[in-house]
Short mmCIF file of C-alpha atoms in Angstrom, two decimals:
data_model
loop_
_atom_site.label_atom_id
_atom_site.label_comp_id
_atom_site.label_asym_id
_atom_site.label_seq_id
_atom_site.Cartn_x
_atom_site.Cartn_y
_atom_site.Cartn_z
CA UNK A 27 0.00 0.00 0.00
CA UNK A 28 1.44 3.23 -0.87
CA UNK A 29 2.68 5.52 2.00
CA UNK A 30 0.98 8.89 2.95
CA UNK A 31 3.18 11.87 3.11
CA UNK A 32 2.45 13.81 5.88
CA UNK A 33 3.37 17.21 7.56
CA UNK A 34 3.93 16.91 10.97
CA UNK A 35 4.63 18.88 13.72
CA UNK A 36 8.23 20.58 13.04
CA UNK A 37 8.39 22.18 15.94
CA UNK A 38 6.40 23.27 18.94
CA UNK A 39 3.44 25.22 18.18
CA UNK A 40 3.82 24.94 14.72
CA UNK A 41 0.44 24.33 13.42
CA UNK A 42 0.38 25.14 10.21
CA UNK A 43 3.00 26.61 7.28
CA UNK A 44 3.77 27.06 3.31
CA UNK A 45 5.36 24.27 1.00
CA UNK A 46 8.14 26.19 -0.40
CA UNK A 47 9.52 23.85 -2.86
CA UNK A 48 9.58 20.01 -3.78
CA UNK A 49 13.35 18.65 -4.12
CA UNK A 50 11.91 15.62 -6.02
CA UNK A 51 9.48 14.98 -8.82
CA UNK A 52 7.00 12.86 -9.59
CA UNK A 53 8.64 9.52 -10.06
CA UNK A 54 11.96 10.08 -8.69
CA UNK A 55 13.62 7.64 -6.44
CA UNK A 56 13.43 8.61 -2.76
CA UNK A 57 15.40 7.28 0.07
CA UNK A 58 15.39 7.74 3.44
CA UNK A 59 16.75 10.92 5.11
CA UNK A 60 16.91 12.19 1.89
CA UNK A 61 15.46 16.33 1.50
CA UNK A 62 11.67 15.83 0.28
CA UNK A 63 10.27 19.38 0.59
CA UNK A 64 10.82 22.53 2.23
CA UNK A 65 8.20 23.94 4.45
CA UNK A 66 8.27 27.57 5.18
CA UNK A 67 7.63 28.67 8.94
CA UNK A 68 7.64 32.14 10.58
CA UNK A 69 10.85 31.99 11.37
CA UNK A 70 12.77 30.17 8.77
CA UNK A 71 12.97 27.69 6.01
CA UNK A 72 12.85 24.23 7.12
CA UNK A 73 14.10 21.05 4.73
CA UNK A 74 11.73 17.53 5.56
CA UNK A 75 13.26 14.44 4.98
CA UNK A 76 11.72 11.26 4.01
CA UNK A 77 10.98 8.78 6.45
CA UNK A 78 10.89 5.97 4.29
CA UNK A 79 12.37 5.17 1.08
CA UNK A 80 10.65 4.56 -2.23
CA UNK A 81 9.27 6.35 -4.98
CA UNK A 82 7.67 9.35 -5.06
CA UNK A 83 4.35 8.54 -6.38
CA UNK A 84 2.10 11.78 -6.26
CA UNK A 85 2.23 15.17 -4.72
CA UNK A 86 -0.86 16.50 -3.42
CA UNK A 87 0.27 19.57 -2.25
CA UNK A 88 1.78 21.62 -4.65
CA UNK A 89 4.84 24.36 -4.14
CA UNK A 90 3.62 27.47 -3.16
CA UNK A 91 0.78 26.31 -0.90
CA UNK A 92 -0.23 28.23 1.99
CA UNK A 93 -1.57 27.86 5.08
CA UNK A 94 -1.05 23.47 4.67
CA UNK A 95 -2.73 22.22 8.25
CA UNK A 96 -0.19 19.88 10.36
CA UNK A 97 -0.79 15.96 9.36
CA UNK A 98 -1.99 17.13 6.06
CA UNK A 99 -0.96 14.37 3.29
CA UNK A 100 0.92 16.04 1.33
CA UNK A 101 1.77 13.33 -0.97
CA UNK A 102 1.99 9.66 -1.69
CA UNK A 103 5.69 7.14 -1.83
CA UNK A 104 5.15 4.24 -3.50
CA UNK A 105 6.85 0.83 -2.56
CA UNK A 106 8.47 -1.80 -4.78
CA UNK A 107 5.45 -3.06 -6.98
CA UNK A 108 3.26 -0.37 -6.52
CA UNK A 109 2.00 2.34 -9.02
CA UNK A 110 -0.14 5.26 -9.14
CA UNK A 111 -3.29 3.46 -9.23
CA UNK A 112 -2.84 1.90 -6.29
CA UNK A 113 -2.98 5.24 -4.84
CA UNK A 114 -6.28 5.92 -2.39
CA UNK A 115 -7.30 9.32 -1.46
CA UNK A 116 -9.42 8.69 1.06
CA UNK A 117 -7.04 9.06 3.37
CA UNK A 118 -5.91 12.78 2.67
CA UNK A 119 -6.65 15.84 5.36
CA UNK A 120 -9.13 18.24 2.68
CA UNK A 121 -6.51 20.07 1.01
CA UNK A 122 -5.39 23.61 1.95
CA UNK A 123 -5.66 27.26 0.56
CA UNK A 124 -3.71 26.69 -2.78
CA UNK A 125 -1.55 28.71 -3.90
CA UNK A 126 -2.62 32.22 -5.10
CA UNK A 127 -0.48 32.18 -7.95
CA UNK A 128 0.77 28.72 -8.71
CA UNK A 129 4.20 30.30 -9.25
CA UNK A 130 7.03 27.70 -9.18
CA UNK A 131 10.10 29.56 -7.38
CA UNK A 132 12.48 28.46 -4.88
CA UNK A 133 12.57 29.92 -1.62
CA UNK A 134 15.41 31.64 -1.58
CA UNK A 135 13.36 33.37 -5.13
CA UNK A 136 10.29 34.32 -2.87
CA UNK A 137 12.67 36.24 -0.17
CA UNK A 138 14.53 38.09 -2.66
CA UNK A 139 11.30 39.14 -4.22
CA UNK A 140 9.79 40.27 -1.39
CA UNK A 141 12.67 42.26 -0.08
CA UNK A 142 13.58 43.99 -3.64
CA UNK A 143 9.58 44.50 -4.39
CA UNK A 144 9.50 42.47 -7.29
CA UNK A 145 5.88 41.19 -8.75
CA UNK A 146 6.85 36.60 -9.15
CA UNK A 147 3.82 36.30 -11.62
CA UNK A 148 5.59 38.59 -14.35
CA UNK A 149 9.27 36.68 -13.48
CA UNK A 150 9.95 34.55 -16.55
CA UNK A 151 12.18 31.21 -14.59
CA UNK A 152 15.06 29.59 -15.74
CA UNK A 153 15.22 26.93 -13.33
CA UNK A 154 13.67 23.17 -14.43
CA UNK A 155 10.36 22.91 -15.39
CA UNK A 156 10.27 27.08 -15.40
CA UNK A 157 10.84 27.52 -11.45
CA UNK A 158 11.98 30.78 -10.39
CA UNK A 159 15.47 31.37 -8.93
CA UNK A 160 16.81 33.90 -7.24
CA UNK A 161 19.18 35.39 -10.33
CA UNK A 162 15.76 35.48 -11.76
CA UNK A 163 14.35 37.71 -9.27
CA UNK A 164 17.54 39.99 -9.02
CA UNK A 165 17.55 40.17 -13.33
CA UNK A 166 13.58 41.39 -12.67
CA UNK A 167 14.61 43.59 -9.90
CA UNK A 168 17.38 45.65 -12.23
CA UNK A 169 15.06 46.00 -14.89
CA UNK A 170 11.74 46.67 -12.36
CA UNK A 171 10.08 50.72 -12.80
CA UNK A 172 10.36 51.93 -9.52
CA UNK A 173 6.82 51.70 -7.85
CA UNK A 174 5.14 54.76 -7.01
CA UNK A 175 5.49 55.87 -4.14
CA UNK A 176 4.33 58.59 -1.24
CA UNK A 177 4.75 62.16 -2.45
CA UNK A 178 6.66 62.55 0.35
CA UNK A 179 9.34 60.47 0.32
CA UNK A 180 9.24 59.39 -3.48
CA UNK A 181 10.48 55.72 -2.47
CA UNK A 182 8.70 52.86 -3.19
CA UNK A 183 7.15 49.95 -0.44
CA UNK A 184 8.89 46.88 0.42
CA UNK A 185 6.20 43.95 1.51
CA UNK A 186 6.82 42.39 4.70
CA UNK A 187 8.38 38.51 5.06
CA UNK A 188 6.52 36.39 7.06
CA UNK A 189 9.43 36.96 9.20
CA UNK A 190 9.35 40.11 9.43
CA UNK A 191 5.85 40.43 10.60
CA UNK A 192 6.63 37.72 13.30
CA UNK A 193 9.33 40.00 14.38
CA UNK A 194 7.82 43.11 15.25
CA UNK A 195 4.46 41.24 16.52
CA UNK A 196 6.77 39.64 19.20
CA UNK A 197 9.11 42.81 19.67
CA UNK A 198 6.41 44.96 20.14
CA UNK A 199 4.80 42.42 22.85
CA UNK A 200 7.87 42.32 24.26
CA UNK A 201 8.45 45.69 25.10
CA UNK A 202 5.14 47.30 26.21
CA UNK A 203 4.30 43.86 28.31
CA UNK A 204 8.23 43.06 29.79
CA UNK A 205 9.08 45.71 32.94
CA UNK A 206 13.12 46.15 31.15
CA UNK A 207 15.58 47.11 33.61
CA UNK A 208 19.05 47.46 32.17
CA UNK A 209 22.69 47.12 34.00
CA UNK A 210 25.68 48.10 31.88
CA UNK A 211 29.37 46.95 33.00
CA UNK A 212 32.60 47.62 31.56
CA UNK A 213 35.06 44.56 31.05
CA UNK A 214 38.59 45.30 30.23
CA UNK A 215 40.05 43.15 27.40
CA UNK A 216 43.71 42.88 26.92
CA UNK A 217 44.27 39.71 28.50
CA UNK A 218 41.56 38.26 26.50
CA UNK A 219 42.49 39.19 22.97
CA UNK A 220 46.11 37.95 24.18
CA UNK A 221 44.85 34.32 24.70
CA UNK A 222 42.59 34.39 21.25
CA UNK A 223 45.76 35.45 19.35
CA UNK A 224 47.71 32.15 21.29
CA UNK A 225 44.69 30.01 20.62
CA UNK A 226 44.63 31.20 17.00
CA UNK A 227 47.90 30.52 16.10
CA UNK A 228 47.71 26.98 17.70
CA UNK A 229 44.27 26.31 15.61
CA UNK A 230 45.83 27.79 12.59
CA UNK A 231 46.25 24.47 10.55
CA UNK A 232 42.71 23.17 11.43
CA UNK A 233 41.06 26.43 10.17
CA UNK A 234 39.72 27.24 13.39
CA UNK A 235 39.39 30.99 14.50
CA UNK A 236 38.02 31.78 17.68
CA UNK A 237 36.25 35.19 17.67
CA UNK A 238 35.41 37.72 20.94
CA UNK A 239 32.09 36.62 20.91
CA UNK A 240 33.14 33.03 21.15
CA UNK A 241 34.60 33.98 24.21
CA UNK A 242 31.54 35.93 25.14
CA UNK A 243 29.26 32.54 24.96
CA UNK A 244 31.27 30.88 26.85
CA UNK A 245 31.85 33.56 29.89
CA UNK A 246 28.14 34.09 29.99
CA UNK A 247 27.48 30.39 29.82
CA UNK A 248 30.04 30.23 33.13
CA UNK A 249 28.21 33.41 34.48
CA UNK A 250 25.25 31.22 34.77
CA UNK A 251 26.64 28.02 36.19
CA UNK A 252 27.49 30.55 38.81
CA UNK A 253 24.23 32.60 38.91
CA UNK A 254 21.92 29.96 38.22
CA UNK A 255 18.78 32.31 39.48
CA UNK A 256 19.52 33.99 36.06
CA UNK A 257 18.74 31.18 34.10
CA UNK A 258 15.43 31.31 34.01
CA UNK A 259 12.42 32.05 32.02
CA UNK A 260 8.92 34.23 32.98
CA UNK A 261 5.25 32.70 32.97
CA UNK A 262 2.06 33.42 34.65
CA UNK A 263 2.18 30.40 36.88
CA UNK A 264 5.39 29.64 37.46
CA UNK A 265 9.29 30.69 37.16
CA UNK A 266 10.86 27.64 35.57
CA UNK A 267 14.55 27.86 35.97
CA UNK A 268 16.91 25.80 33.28
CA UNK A 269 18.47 22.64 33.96
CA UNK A 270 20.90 23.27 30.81
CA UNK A 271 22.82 26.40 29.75
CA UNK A 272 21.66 26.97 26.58
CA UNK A 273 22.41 30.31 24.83
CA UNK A 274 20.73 32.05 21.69
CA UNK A 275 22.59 34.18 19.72
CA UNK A 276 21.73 36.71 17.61
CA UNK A 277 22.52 36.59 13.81
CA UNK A 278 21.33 38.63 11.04
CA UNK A 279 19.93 37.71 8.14
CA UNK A 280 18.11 39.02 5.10
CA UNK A 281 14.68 38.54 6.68
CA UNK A 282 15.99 39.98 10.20
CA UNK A 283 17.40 38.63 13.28
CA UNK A 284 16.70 35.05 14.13
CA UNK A 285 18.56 33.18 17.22
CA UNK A 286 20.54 29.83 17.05
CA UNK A 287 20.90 28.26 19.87
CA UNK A 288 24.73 27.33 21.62
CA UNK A 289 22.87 24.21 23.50
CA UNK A 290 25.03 23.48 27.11
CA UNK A 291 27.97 26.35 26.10
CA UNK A 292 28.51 26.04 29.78
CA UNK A 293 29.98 22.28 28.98
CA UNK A 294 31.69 23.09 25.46
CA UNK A 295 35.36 23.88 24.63
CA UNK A 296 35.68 27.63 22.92
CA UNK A 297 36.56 25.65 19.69
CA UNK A 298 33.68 23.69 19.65
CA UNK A 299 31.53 27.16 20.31
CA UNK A 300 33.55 28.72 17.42
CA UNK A 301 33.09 25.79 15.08
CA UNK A 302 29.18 25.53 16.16
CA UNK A 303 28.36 29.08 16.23
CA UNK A 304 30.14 28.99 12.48
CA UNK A 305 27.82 26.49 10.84
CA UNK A 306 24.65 27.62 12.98
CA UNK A 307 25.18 31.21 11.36
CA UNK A 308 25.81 30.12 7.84
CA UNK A 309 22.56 27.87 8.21
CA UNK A 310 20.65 30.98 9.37
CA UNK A 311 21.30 33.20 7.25
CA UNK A 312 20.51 30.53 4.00
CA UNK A 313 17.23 30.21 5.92
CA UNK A 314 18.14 26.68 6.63
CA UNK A 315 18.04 25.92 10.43
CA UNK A 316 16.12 23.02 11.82
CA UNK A 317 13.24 24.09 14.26
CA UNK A 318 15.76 22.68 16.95
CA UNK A 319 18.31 24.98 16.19
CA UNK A 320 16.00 27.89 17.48
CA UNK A 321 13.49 27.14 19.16
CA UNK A 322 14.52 27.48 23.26
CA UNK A 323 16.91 28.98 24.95
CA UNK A 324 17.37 30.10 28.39
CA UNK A 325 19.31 33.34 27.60
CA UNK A 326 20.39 35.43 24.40
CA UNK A 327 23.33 37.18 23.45
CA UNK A 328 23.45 40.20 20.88
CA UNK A 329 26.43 41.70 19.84
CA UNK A 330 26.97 44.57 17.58
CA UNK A 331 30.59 45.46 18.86
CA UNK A 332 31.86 43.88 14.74
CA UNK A 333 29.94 47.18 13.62
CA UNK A 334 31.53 49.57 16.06
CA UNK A 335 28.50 50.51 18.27
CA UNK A 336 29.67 51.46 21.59
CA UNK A 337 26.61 50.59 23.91
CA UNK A 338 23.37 49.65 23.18
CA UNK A 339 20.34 47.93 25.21
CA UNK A 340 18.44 45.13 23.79
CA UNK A 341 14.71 43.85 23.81
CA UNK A 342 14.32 40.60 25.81
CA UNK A 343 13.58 37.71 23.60
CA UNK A 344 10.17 35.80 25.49
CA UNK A 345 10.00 33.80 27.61
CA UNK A 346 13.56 34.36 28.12
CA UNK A 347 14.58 36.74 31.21
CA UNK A 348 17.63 38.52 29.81
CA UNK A 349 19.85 39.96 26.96
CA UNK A 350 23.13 40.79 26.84
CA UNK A 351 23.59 43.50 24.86
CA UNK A 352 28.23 43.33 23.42
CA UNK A 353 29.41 46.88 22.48
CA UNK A 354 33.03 47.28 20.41
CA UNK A 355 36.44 46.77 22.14
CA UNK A 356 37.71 50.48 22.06
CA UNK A 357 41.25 51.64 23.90
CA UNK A 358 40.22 53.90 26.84
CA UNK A 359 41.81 55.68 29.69
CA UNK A 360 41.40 53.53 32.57
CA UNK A 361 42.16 54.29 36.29
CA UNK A 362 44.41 52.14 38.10
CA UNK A 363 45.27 52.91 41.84
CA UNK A 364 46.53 56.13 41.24
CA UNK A 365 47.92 55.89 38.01
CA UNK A 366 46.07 56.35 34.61
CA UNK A 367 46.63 53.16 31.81
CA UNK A 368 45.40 53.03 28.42
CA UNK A 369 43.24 49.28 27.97
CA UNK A 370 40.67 47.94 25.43
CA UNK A 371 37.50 47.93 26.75
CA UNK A 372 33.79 46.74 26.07
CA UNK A 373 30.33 48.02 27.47
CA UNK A 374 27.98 45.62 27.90
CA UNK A 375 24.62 46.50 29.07
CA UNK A 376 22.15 43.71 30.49
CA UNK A 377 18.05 44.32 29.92
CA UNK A 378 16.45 41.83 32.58
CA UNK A 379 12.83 40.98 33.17
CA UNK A 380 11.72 42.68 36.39
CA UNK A 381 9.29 39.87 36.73
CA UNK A 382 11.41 37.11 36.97
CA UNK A 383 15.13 38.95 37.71
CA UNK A 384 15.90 41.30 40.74
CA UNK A 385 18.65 43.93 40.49
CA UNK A 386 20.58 42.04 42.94
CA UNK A 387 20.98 38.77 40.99
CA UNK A 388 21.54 40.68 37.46
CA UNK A 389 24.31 43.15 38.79
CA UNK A 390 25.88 39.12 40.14
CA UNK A 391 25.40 37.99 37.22
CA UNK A 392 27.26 40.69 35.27
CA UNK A 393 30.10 40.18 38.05
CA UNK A 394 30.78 36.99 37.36
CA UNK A 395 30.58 37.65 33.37
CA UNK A 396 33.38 40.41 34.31
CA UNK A 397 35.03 38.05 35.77
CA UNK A 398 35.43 35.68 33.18
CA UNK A 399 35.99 38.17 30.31
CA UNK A 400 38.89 39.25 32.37
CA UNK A 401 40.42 35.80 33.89
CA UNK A 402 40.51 34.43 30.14
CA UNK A 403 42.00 31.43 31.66
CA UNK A 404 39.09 30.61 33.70
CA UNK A 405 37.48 30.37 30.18
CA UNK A 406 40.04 27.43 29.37
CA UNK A 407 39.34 24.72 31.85
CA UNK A 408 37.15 22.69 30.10
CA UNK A 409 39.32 22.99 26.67
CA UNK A 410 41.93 20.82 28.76
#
């Protein structure tokens, strides 16, 4: 009997999303593990495999579908035997809002349209059986009349990814429902960016390069070994404090920010977070994490220090109950006893939920990041 296809549950809460693309046809050979579809979620583009091997039989649910209810069948493999008429429908969750335009583009296609404004439907593809691709999209774009636009401004409207939207719903929640307090410490860095250069050079040949904000995972993932009250995340009925140090970080991508998660960086060597960090980033921004990969996390990190900003305070990410908001290295003037030294330093400024965080246990918290930003060596225990 041939086997139903089915979208299920890619992460939690996910109800419902968009088939971006099929990576087989209609009577291709399928095995298992291998990339069936993509399905397109709020927050990123996520690949299904196939949980069985076979071949692929039917599709139901065409590319470009919206709106495709979890445990839909979304198409049919068929076994060794089998053929198309064995095929029952019976079986198959009514199908979902099709799509408007039954435009055939890849994913990466539909973000580039929607950030550069360009209409799909007049986007001749290239791609097999006439599917859009991005180079497609950016040809359309340079050869696209500027839309009119306000009299004001005389620029033109750029529609809003799904991701987008999902940002500024939760951003905006975020801030007029979380009481923000912020604490801002300076950490001096010298002996730091000494051990990264030493750790560099001994990583050279492996192509490892440890960056600042390697370090900075790691010293906030000790921080909270240390300040465990910290760890914790906000709801109505209860404060539920982490049992694992698990730390989003912010990276930005073409749609906006999303967060990977470091998952125990309290446990993990700073090569490992450098190596990790690497590939989580590169799948972000190609819209290609797994729902696993971001969904969590007990606390998040944002730095902006790479693009020279001093200081800055974040928005907590929910449920979480802090950000830690990494300004640039700069050389200042520092006071020591009673002599004046010149040293590289970086602000960092913590926003913490007044719910769920006291002043007390943030400014602790930011100690004992101090501490480890400064004690590089402390950072090195577990790389032994």
């Amino acid at each position: 009997m041939p086997t139903a296809i089915r979208l299920s549950a890619i992460a939690s809460g996910f109800e419902a999303g968009t088939i971006g693309s099929w990576h087989k046809a209609v009577g291709d050979s399928v095995k298992k593990g291998e990339v069936l579809f993509d399905v397109e979620t709020d927050k990123a583009v996520v690949e299904v495999e196939a949980e069985d091997s076979g071949v692929l039989g039917a599709i139901r649910i065409p590319a470009g579908s919206e709106a495709v209810p979890v445990n839909t069948v979304v198409g049919f493999l068929l076994q060794h035997g089998e053929t198309a008429a064995d095929i029952q429908d019976d079986d198959v969750v009514p199908a979902p809002s099709p799509p408007v335009d039954r435009i055939f583009a890849s994913p990466l296609a539909r973000r580039t349209a929607e950030q550069s404004g360009v209409d799909l439907s007049g986007v001749k593809g290239r791609g097999p059986n006439g599917r859009v691709l991005k180079a497609d999209v950016e040809a359309a774009a340079g050869q696209a009349t500027i839309p009119a636009a306000s009299a004001t401004s005389g620029g033109r409207d750029i529609p809003n990814s799904k991701i987008r939207k999902v940002i500024a719903q939760r951003l905006t929640a975020a801030k007029r429902d979380i009481p923000h307090f912020y604490l801002t410490i300076d950490c001096e860095l010298d002996a730091l960016l000494n051990i990264r250069q030493q750790l560099n050079e001994h990583y050279a040949k492996s192509g490892i390069k440890i960056s600042v904000n390697d370090c900075v995972v790691k010293a906030v993932a000790l921080a909270l070994t240390d300040v465990p009250a910290a760890n914790v995340s906000w709801s109505e009925d209860a404060i539920h404090q982490h049992g694992t140090v698990d730390i989003s970080v912010a990276v930005a991508t073409a749609n906006g920010l999303i967060t990977p998660i470091v998952r125990d960086a309290d446990a993990k060597t700073l090569s490992a977070i450098s190596q990790e960090m690497k590939k989580l980033a590169a799948r972000a921004i190609a819209g290609k994490l797994k729902p696993d990969e971001f969904n969590g996390g007990g606390f998040s990190v944002s730095n902006l220090g790479m693009y020279g900003i001093k200081n800055f305070s974040a928005i907590i990410n929910p449920p979480q109950s802090c950000i830690l908001a990494v300004g640039a290295g700069e050389k200042r003037a520092v006071v020591r006893g009673d002599k004046v030294a010149i040293a590289t330093v970086m602000s960092c400024t913590l926003s913490v939920d007044h719910r769920s965080v006291d002043g007390a246990v943030g400014a602790e918290l930011l100690s004992a990041f101090k501490k480890y930003i400064e004690r590089p060596a402390l950072l090195l225990l577990s790389d032994a």
